[in-house]
Coordinates of C-alpha atoms in Angstrom, one line a residue:
M186 CA 106.2 -24.8 75.4
A187 CA 102.5 -25.5 76.0
A188 CA 100.2 -22.5 76.2
A189 CA 99.3 -21.4 79.7
K190 CA 95.8 -21.9 80.9
L191 CA 93.9 -18.6 81.3
M192 CA 91.0 -17.8 83.5
D193 CA 88.2 -15.7 82.2
F194 CA 89.1 -12.1 83.0
D195 CA 85.8 -11.2 84.7
K196 CA 86.0 -14.5 86.8
A197 CA 89.6 -13.7 87.8
L198 CA 88.5 -10.3 89.1
E199 CA 85.7 -11.9 91.1
L200 CA 88.2 -14.0 92.9
F201 CA 91.3 -11.9 93.1
E202 CA 92.3 -8.2 93.5
P203 CA 95.1 -7.1 91.1
V204 CA 97.9 -5.2 92.6
L205 CA 100.1 -3.2 90.2
G206 CA 103.4 -1.4 90.1
F207 CA 105.4 0.1 87.2
E208 CA 109.0 0.8 86.4
V209 CA 109.3 3.1 83.4
H210 CA 112.7 3.9 81.9
V211 CA 113.0 7.1 80.0
E212 CA 116.0 7.7 77.7
L213 CA 117.0 11.3 77.8
N214 CA 117.8 13.0 74.5
T215 CA 121.0 14.8 75.6
H216 CA 123.6 15.4 73.0
T217 CA 126.1 13.1 74.8
K218 CA 125.9 10.1 77.1
M219 CA 125.4 10.1 80.9
F220 CA 129.1 9.7 81.9
S221 CA 131.1 10.2 78.6
D222 CA 131.3 12.6 75.7
A223 CA 130.2 10.0 73.2
P224 CA 127.2 10.9 71.1
N225 CA 123.9 9.8 72.5
P226 CA 122.0 7.5 70.1
A227 CA 118.7 8.3 71.9
N228 CA 119.1 11.8 70.3
E229 CA 117.3 11.9 67.0
A230 CA 120.5 12.9 65.2
F231 CA 122.4 9.8 66.1
H232 CA 119.8 7.0 66.5
A233 CA 120.6 5.3 63.2
A234 CA 124.4 5.1 63.6
E235 CA 126.4 2.0 62.7
P236 CA 127.0 -0.4 65.7
N237 CA 129.9 0.4 68.0
T238 CA 130.6 3.8 66.5
L239 CA 129.1 6.0 69.3
I240 CA 131.5 4.9 72.1
A241 CA 134.1 6.2 74.4
P242 CA 136.5 4.5 76.8
V243 CA 134.1 4.9 79.7
D244 CA 131.3 3.2 77.8
L245 CA 133.6 0.1 77.2
G246 CA 134.8 0.0 80.8
L247 CA 138.4 0.4 79.7
P248 CA 141.0 0.6 82.6
G249 CA 141.8 4.1 83.8
S250 CA 138.7 5.7 82.3
L251 CA 136.6 7.8 84.7
P252 CA 133.0 8.9 84.5
V253 CA 131.9 12.5 84.4
V254 CA 128.3 13.4 85.0
N255 CA 126.3 15.0 82.2
E256 CA 124.9 18.3 83.5
T257 CA 122.1 18.5 81.0
A258 CA 121.0 15.0 82.1
I259 CA 120.9 16.3 85.7
R260 CA 118.7 19.2 84.7
S261 CA 116.4 17.0 82.7
S262 CA 116.1 14.6 85.6
I263 CA 115.2 17.4 88.0
S264 CA 112.6 18.7 85.6
L265 CA 111.0 15.3 85.3
G266 CA 111.0 14.8 89.0
L267 CA 109.2 18.2 89.4
A268 CA 106.7 17.3 86.7
L269 CA 105.9 14.1 88.6
G270 CA 105.2 16.1 91.8
C271 CA 108.3 14.8 93.5
S272 CA 110.6 16.4 96.1
I273 CA 114.1 17.0 94.8
A274 CA 116.8 15.7 97.1
E275 CA 119.3 18.3 98.4
S276 CA 121.9 15.6 97.9
S277 CA 121.8 12.4 96.0
R278 CA 124.5 10.1 94.9
F279 CA 125.3 7.4 92.4
A280 CA 125.9 3.7 93.3
R281 CA 127.3 0.7 91.6
K282 CA 124.7 -2.0 90.8
N283 CA 126.8 -5.2 90.5
Y284 CA 125.5 -7.6 88.0
F285 CA 126.9 -9.5 85.0
Y286 CA 126.1 -7.4 82.0
P287 CA 127.5 -8.9 78.8
D288 CA 126.4 -5.6 77.1
L289 CA 128.0 -3.3 79.7
G290 CA 131.7 -3.6 79.6
K291 CA 132.5 -2.8 83.2
N292 CA 130.1 -5.5 84.5
Y293 CA 128.2 -3.1 86.8
Q294 CA 125.7 -0.3 86.2
I295 CA 126.1 3.2 87.6
S296 CA 122.6 3.9 89.0
Q297 CA 121.1 5.5 92.1
Y298 CA 120.0 3.3 95.0
D299 CA 119.0 4.7 98.4
E300 CA 119.7 8.3 97.5
P301 CA 117.6 9.1 94.4
I302 CA 117.4 12.6 92.9
A303 CA 113.6 12.7 93.2
Y304 CA 111.2 11.0 95.6
E305 CA 107.6 11.0 96.9
G306 CA 105.4 12.3 94.1
S307 CA 102.3 11.4 92.1
V308 CA 100.9 11.7 88.6
E309 CA 97.3 12.1 87.5
V310 CA 96.2 9.8 84.6
E311 CA 93.1 10.1 82.6
L312 CA 91.2 7.0 81.4
E313 CA 89.3 7.0 78.1
D314 CA 86.0 7.9 79.7
G315 CA 87.6 10.9 81.5
T316 CA 88.0 9.2 84.9
L317 CA 91.1 10.6 86.7
I318 CA 93.3 8.3 88.8
T319 CA 96.3 9.4 90.9
I320 CA 99.3 7.1 90.6
P321 CA 101.7 7.4 93.6
I322 CA 105.4 7.7 92.7
E323 CA 108.0 6.3 95.0
R324 CA 111.1 7.7 93.2
A325 CA 112.8 8.8 90.0
H326 CA 116.4 8.0 89.8
M327 CA 119.2 8.5 87.3
E328 CA 121.2 5.7 85.7
E329 CA 122.9 4.5 82.5
D330 CA 121.6 2.2 79.9
A331 CA 123.2 -1.1 78.9
G332 CA 124.2 -2.0 75.3
K333 CA 122.3 -4.2 73.0
L334 CA 122.8 -7.9 72.2
T335 CA 121.7 -9.4 68.9
H336 CA 121.4 -13.2 69.0
M337 CA 122.4 -14.8 65.7
G338 CA 121.7 -18.2 64.2
G339 CA 118.5 -19.1 65.9
A340 CA 115.0 -19.2 64.5
T341 CA 113.4 -16.7 66.9
G342 CA 116.1 -14.1 67.4
R343 CA 116.2 -15.0 71.1
I344 CA 119.2 -16.4 73.0
Q345 CA 117.6 -19.9 73.1
G346 CA 118.9 -21.7 70.1
A347 CA 121.3 -18.9 69.0
E348 CA 124.8 -19.9 67.8
Y349 CA 126.4 -16.7 68.9
S350 CA 125.6 -13.1 70.0
L351 CA 126.8 -9.7 68.8
V352 CA 127.1 -6.8 71.1
D353 CA 126.6 -3.1 70.2
Y354 CA 127.9 -0.7 72.8
N355 CA 126.3 2.4 71.2
R356 CA 123.5 2.4 73.8
A357 CA 125.8 1.6 76.7
G358 CA 125.9 4.7 78.9
V359 CA 122.8 6.4 77.4
P360 CA 121.3 8.5 80.2
L361 CA 118.1 7.1 81.8
V362 CA 115.6 8.1 84.4
E363 CA 113.8 5.2 86.0
I364 CA 110.4 6.1 87.4
V365 CA 109.2 3.7 90.1
T366 CA 105.6 3.8 91.4
K367 CA 104.5 2.8 94.8
T368 CA 102.1 -0.2 95.0
I369 CA 98.9 0.6 93.2
F370 CA 95.6 -0.7 94.6
G371 CA 92.0 -0.5 93.7
T372 CA 92.2 -0.6 89.9
D373 CA 90.1 -3.9 89.7
H374 CA 88.6 -4.4 86.2
R375 CA 90.3 -1.3 84.9
A376 CA 93.8 -2.5 85.8
P377 CA 94.9 -3.0 82.1
E378 CA 93.4 0.3 81.1
V379 CA 95.2 2.1 84.0
A380 CA 98.5 0.5 82.9
K381 CA 98.1 1.9 79.4
A382 CA 97.0 5.3 80.7
Y383 CA 99.9 5.6 83.1
V384 CA 102.5 4.9 80.4
Q385 CA 100.7 7.4 78.1
A386 CA 100.9 10.0 80.9
I387 CA 104.6 9.5 81.3
R388 CA 105.1 9.8 77.6
D389 CA 103.1 13.0 77.4
I390 CA 105.0 14.5 80.4
V391 CA 108.5 13.8 79.0
R392 CA 107.5 14.9 75.5
G393 CA 106.1 18.1 77.0
L394 CA 109.3 18.7 78.8
G395 CA 111.3 18.1 75.6
I396 CA 113.7 15.7 77.3
S397 CA 113.0 12.5 75.4
E398 CA 111.6 11.3 72.1
A399 CA 109.6 8.9 74.2
R400 CA 109.0 6.4 71.4
L401 CA 108.3 3.0 72.7
E402 CA 109.1 1.3 69.4
R403 CA 112.6 2.6 69.5
G404 CA 113.1 1.9 73.2
N405 CA 113.2 5.6 74.2
L406 CA 110.5 4.6 76.7
R407 CA 110.3 1.2 78.2
C408 CA 107.8 -0.2 80.8
D409 CA 108.3 -3.0 83.2
A410 CA 104.9 -4.0 84.5
N411 CA 104.6 -5.7 88.0
V412 CA 101.4 -7.7 88.6
S413 CA 100.3 -9.7 91.6
L414 CA 97.0 -11.1 92.8
R415 CA 95.6 -11.6 96.2
P416 CA 92.3 -13.3 97.2
R417 CA 89.5 -10.8 97.7
G418 CA 89.4 -9.7 101.4
Q419 CA 93.0 -10.7 102.1
E420 CA 95.6 -8.2 103.3
K421 CA 98.7 -10.1 102.4
L422 CA 100.1 -9.3 99.0
G423 CA 100.6 -12.0 96.4
T424 CA 103.9 -12.9 94.6
R425 CA 104.6 -10.5 91.8
T426 CA 105.9 -11.0 88.3
E427 CA 107.7 -8.3 86.3
T428 CA 107.0 -8.3 82.5
K429 CA 110.0 -6.6 81.0
N430 CA 110.4 -3.9 78.3
V431 CA 106.9 -3.9 76.8
N432 CA 107.2 -1.7 73.7
S433 CA 103.7 -0.3 72.9
M434 CA 100.7 1.2 74.8
R435 CA 98.5 -1.6 73.5
S436 CA 101.0 -4.2 74.6
V437 CA 101.2 -2.8 78.2
E438 CA 97.4 -3.2 78.4
R439 CA 97.5 -6.7 77.0
A440 CA 100.4 -7.8 79.1
V441 CA 98.7 -6.8 82.4
R442 CA 95.4 -8.5 81.3
Y443 CA 97.3 -11.7 80.3
E444 CA 99.2 -11.9 83.6
I445 CA 96.0 -11.4 85.6
Q446 CA 94.3 -14.2 83.7
R447 CA 97.4 -16.5 83.9
Q448 CA 98.1 -16.0 87.6
A449 CA 94.4 -16.3 88.5
Q450 CA 94.3 -19.8 86.9
I451 CA 97.4 -21.0 88.6
L452 CA 96.2 -19.8 92.0
A453 CA 92.7 -21.3 91.5
D454 CA 94.4 -24.6 90.6
G455 CA 96.3 -24.6 93.9
G456 CA 99.6 -23.6 92.3
T457 CA 102.1 -20.9 93.3
I458 CA 103.4 -17.9 91.4
M459 CA 107.1 -17.7 90.8
Q460 CA 108.7 -14.3 91.5
E461 CA 110.4 -13.8 88.2
T462 CA 110.8 -11.5 85.2
R463 CA 108.8 -12.5 82.2
H464 CA 109.1 -11.6 78.5
W465 CA 106.1 -10.3 76.5
H466 CA 105.6 -11.8 73.0
E467 CA 103.6 -9.4 70.8
D468 CA 102.9 -12.1 68.1
T469 CA 101.2 -14.5 70.5
G470 CA 100.0 -12.1 73.1
T471 CA 101.6 -14.1 75.9
T472 CA 104.4 -13.9 78.4
S473 CA 107.1 -16.5 79.1
P474 CA 109.5 -17.0 82.0
G475 CA 112.8 -15.0 82.1
R476 CA 114.9 -15.3 85.2
P477 CA 114.1 -15.3 89.0
K478 CA 113.6 -11.8 90.1
S479 CA 116.5 -10.4 92.1
D480 CA 116.1 -8.3 95.2
A481 CA 118.2 -5.2 96.0
D482 CA 120.6 -7.2 98.2
D483 CA 121.5 -9.4 95.3
Y484 CA 123.0 -6.5 93.5
R485 CA 125.6 -5.6 96.2
Y486 CA 125.0 -1.9 95.8
F487 CA 127.7 0.4 97.1
P488 CA 128.4 4.1 96.6
E489 CA 130.2 4.9 93.3
P490 CA 133.6 6.1 94.4
D491 CA 134.4 8.0 91.2
L492 CA 131.5 10.4 91.4
L493 CA 130.6 13.2 93.9
P494 CA 127.1 13.6 95.2
V495 CA 124.7 15.6 93.1
E496 CA 123.7 18.7 95.1
P497 CA 121.5 21.0 92.9
A498 CA 121.2 24.6 94.1
A499 CA 117.8 25.8 95.3
E500 CA 118.0 28.5 92.6
L501 CA 118.3 25.9 89.9
I502 CA 115.4 23.9 91.2
A503 CA 113.3 27.0 91.4
E504 CA 114.3 27.9 87.8
L505 CA 113.3 24.5 86.5
R506 CA 110.1 24.5 88.4
D507 CA 109.1 27.9 86.9
A508 CA 109.8 26.5 83.4
L509 CA 107.5 23.5 83.7
P510 CA 105.0 23.2 80.9
E511 CA 101.2 22.8 81.4
Q512 CA 100.3 19.4 82.9
P513 CA 99.2 16.9 80.2
V514 CA 95.6 16.4 81.5
A515 CA 95.0 20.2 81.7
R516 CA 96.6 20.7 78.3
R517 CA 94.5 18.0 76.6
R518 CA 91.3 19.4 78.0
R519 CA 92.2 22.9 77.0
L520 CA 93.1 21.8 73.4
M521 CA 89.9 19.7 73.0
T522 CA 87.9 22.8 73.9
E523 CA 89.9 25.2 71.7
W524 CA 89.8 22.8 68.7
G525 CA 86.1 21.9 69.1
F526 CA 86.7 18.2 69.0
T527 CA 84.3 15.6 70.3
D528 CA 85.7 13.1 72.9
L529 CA 85.9 10.5 70.2
E530 CA 87.7 12.8 67.7
F531 CA 90.2 13.8 70.4
Q532 CA 90.8 10.2 71.5
D533 CA 91.7 9.3 67.9
V534 CA 94.3 12.0 67.9
R535 CA 95.7 11.1 71.3
N536 CA 95.7 7.3 70.9
G537 CA 97.5 7.7 67.6
G538 CA 100.3 9.7 69.3
L539 CA 99.5 12.6 67.1
L540 CA 98.7 15.4 69.5
E541 CA 101.9 17.3 69.0
V542 CA 101.9 17.1 65.2
V543 CA 98.2 18.1 65.0
E544 CA 99.0 21.1 67.3
A545 CA 102.0 22.0 65.1
T546 CA 99.9 21.7 61.9
I547 CA 97.3 24.0 63.3
A548 CA 100.0 26.5 64.4
A549 CA 101.3 26.3 60.7
G550 CA 97.9 27.5 59.4
A551 CA 95.5 24.6 59.1
T552 CA 92.2 24.4 60.8
P553 CA 91.8 21.9 63.6
A554 CA 89.3 19.9 61.6
T555 CA 91.6 19.6 58.5
A556 CA 94.7 18.9 60.6
R557 CA 92.9 16.0 62.3
K558 CA 91.5 14.7 59.0
W559 CA 94.9 14.5 57.4
W560 CA 96.8 13.0 60.3
T561 CA 94.2 10.4 61.5
G562 CA 93.2 9.6 57.9
E563 CA 95.4 9.4 54.9
I564 CA 98.7 9.9 56.6
T565 CA 98.0 7.2 59.2
R566 CA 96.8 4.9 56.4
I567 CA 100.1 5.3 54.5
A568 CA 102.1 4.9 57.7
N569 CA 100.4 1.7 58.5
S570 CA 100.9 0.3 55.0
Q571 CA 104.6 1.1 55.3
E572 CA 104.9 0.0 58.9
K573 CA 106.2 3.4 59.9
D574 CA 105.3 6.1 62.4
A575 CA 103.0 8.7 60.9
T576 CA 105.1 11.5 62.4
E577 CA 108.1 10.3 60.4
L578 CA 106.5 10.7 57.0
I579 CA 105.8 14.4 56.6
S580 CA 106.2 17.6 58.5
P581 CA 103.3 19.5 60.1
E582 CA 104.3 22.5 57.9
N583 CA 103.9 20.5 54.7
V584 CA 100.5 19.2 55.8
A585 CA 99.4 22.8 56.5
A586 CA 100.8 23.9 53.1
L587 CA 98.9 21.0 51.4
Q588 CA 95.6 22.0 53.0
Q589 CA 96.2 25.7 52.0
L590 CA 96.4 24.5 48.3
V591 CA 93.1 22.8 48.8
D592 CA 91.5 25.9 50.4
A593 CA 92.8 28.1 47.6
G594 CA 91.1 25.8 45.0
T595 CA 94.5 24.7 43.5
L596 CA 93.8 21.1 44.5
T597 CA 90.8 18.9 45.0
D598 CA 90.9 16.4 47.9
K599 CA 91.6 13.6 45.4
L600 CA 94.5 15.5 43.9
A601 CA 95.7 16.5 47.3
R602 CA 96.1 12.8 48.2
Q603 CA 98.3 12.3 45.1
V604 CA 100.4 15.3 46.2
L605 CA 100.6 13.9 49.7
E606 CA 102.0 10.7 48.3
G607 CA 104.6 12.7 46.3
V608 CA 105.7 14.7 49.4
I609 CA 106.1 11.4 51.4
A610 CA 108.1 9.9 48.5
G611 CA 110.6 12.7 48.8
E612 CA 109.6 14.7 45.7
G613 CA 109.6 18.1 47.5
S614 CA 107.1 20.4 49.1
P615 CA 103.4 20.3 48.2
Q616 CA 103.8 23.1 45.7
E617 CA 106.9 21.5 44.1
V618 CA 105.0 18.2 43.7
V619 CA 102.0 20.1 42.1
D620 CA 104.4 21.7 39.7
S621 CA 106.4 18.7 38.8
R622 CA 103.4 16.3 38.4
G623 CA 101.1 18.9 36.8
L624 CA 98.4 18.2 39.3
A625 CA 96.8 21.7 39.7
V626 CA 93.0 22.1 39.2
V627 CA 92.2 23.3 35.7
S628 CA 89.9 26.3 35.9
D629 CA 90.6 27.8 32.4
D630 CA 87.2 28.4 30.8
G631 CA 88.5 27.5 27.3
A632 CA 89.8 24.1 28.3
L633 CA 86.6 23.4 30.4
I634 CA 84.2 24.4 27.6
A635 CA 86.0 22.1 25.2
A636 CA 85.6 19.2 27.6
I637 CA 82.0 20.1 28.3
D638 CA 81.2 20.2 24.5
E639 CA 82.8 16.7 24.1
A640 CA 80.7 15.3 27.0
L641 CA 77.5 16.8 25.7
A642 CA 78.1 15.4 22.3
A643 CA 78.3 12.0 23.8
Q644 CA 75.1 12.6 25.8
P645 CA 72.9 14.7 23.5
D646 CA 69.7 14.3 25.7
V647 CA 71.3 15.7 28.9
M648 CA 71.1 19.4 27.9
A649 CA 67.4 19.1 27.1
K650 CA 66.8 17.6 30.6
I651 CA 68.6 20.5 32.2
K652 CA 66.6 23.0 30.2
D653 CA 63.5 21.3 31.4
G654 CA 64.5 22.0 35.0
K655 CA 66.2 18.7 35.8
V656 CA 69.3 20.4 37.0
Q657 CA 70.6 17.2 38.7
A658 CA 71.2 15.8 35.2
A659 CA 74.3 18.1 35.0
G660 CA 76.0 15.6 37.2
A661 CA 76.5 13.2 34.4
V662 CA 78.3 15.9 32.3
I663 CA 80.4 17.0 35.3
G664 CA 81.4 13.4 35.9
A665 CA 82.4 12.9 32.3
V666 CA 84.5 16.1 32.3
M667 CA 86.2 15.1 35.5
K668 CA 87.1 11.7 34.1
A669 CA 88.3 13.2 30.8
M670 CA 90.5 15.7 32.7
K671 CA 91.8 13.1 35.2
G672 CA 90.1 14.7 38.1
Q673 CA 91.8 18.1 37.6
A674 CA 88.8 20.1 36.4
D675 CA 87.3 22.7 38.6
A676 CA 84.0 20.9 39.3
A677 CA 82.2 24.0 40.6
R678 CA 83.2 26.0 37.5
V679 CA 82.2 23.2 35.2
R680 CA 78.7 23.2 36.8
E681 CA 78.5 27.0 36.3
L682 CA 79.4 26.7 32.6
I683 CA 76.9 24.0 32.0
L684 CA 74.0 26.0 33.6
E685 CA 75.1 29.1 31.7
R686 CA 74.9 27.0 28.5
A687 CA 71.4 25.8 29.4
A688 CA 70.2 29.3 30.1
Q689 CA 71.1 30.5 26.6

């Protein structure tokens, strides 16, 4: 397929106004699924299970099986609705969304249509320069996820060219909350940045509530980005496209930018935009056509006859409202002040998805500066080299314990990096790695004096220079001692012993 022609981004924004909308799906980390007692693979304890092992008759659509609503999922959905500033419906109900799902055995999805559990809210998002933008929320509704298809035999892993497909029903029935925004106007040149900031805000909210792992790379959080353009000064909205399941913050930003540039060029050339879903390709930074976008009528919604309406008690809503955590924007600003970080330092932590682990590391005894140094530095470097998430490699408690060994003088920074590698490799706690590898700093005077004597013998003129007042000459001896002792000498004590020798 030929590459699409793109208009320069700034030129596109001169001619057209971007209009945005987002549908974000949040997988809830309940112990079991939305309508069955099968384990929920969105829960950390089950995510790596073998295909088709976390299933129940309801998940497969077997005759005679009936759904039962997960109470914890209801509570989590209400909490999320409240955190989004939504009203909670006195009564909401499930509906059947009829659609051919090869990965949902009953060929319809249990969702909510015209009676969602939460409606009419807003969420405040913060851009990198501190600008606050309010995103209007139309609704947040409950539904179940579909399974997963793996296309086999093709060169790309996509259905085109595949010889056959395998279906894994583990994900079928996982509880979801779909958050739908109202139409978003006025973002102009900052539209891609707003898209990224909005998804970050949703991630921060659900993590703060503790209701989802919210990891885009695992599909715990998925964003569908709707983009349309209209000529400057025109009231009528343009035709929208929906880019599906974008799986990183950076990709959300890039996908919105790409669609603006692609649509602008088509419109400027006199073409028309097809209302369709589109797929994002991370490797090429492009979108490609999916299927024509269906409207609600095409799904033939009707009330789910096997489930009663959801009617949460006012006392429950009040209880969940009182339990809401601090809003993400307020929390970030408080933490930045408490930790003494600059804007740039804090953005490094936030953009790396490291806010929670840095906070936990500080709570475990590290200073803010050292916690940030480890997580945004060496741990992130190792994670990138292994193509893993930094938070998977080591616990905050072990990072704090590692820094405490540095603070106590047991380790130098260089030795601490070796210990870190050992902990990540599964060799035990920082202290266990120090013991097993023999990495502790040597501060025994006898061993240090022997190494100093050897270094001075190799550099007989150095001591004379030091005695003549050229104290900086001691650096050559310190370096030789450190090299001889493989970096494990106590450099400060080596310096003291050299100067004591010079004073004799």
